[in-house]
Amino acid sequence: MKNNFINQVNVLLIFLFADYNSIVKKGDIVAKIEPELYKSDLEEGNARLKTALAN
């Protein structure tokens, strides 16, 4: 069974482990992204959740 996975996101890639049309298996790591961009989003989301729960 061949699965096609195509998604468009804005990220900063640090390293790419697979190329276009590479065969990968479930659980394979295909890329490493810059985590700092998502850490701030996660912190902001947690703060909004706490505020919503408090209200």
XYZ file of C-alpha atoms in Angstrom, residues 11-52:
42
model
C 8.830 25.934 9.208
C 12.564 26.301 9.364
C 14.137 22.960 8.471
C 17.338 22.095 10.278
C 17.900 18.767 8.520
C 16.060 16.718 5.912
C 16.409 12.927 6.203
C 14.260 12.008 3.167
C 14.069 13.347 -0.347
C 11.043 13.807 -2.621
C 9.557 10.413 -3.537
C 11.667 8.626 -0.921
C 10.154 5.490 0.527
C 9.623 5.881 4.257
C 8.021 3.626 6.830
C 5.688 4.465 9.667
C 7.718 5.981 12.466
C 10.598 7.158 10.268
C 11.867 10.646 11.013
C 11.900 12.589 7.757
C 12.901 16.070 8.932
C 14.100 18.041 11.910
C 12.560 21.481 12.389
C 13.557 24.499 14.433
C 11.829 23.970 17.801
C 12.045 27.538 19.138
C 9.201 28.740 16.906
C 6.871 26.130 18.348
C 7.959 26.506 21.970
C 6.631 30.067 22.038
C 3.368 28.992 20.349
C 2.954 26.199 22.902
C 3.580 28.559 25.812
C 1.076 31.059 24.409
C -1.519 28.327 23.893
C -1.075 27.066 27.453
C -1.474 30.602 28.798
C -4.692 31.078 26.804
C -6.002 27.752 28.047
C -5.344 28.693 31.670
C -7.092 32.030 31.136
C -10.099 30.361 29.513
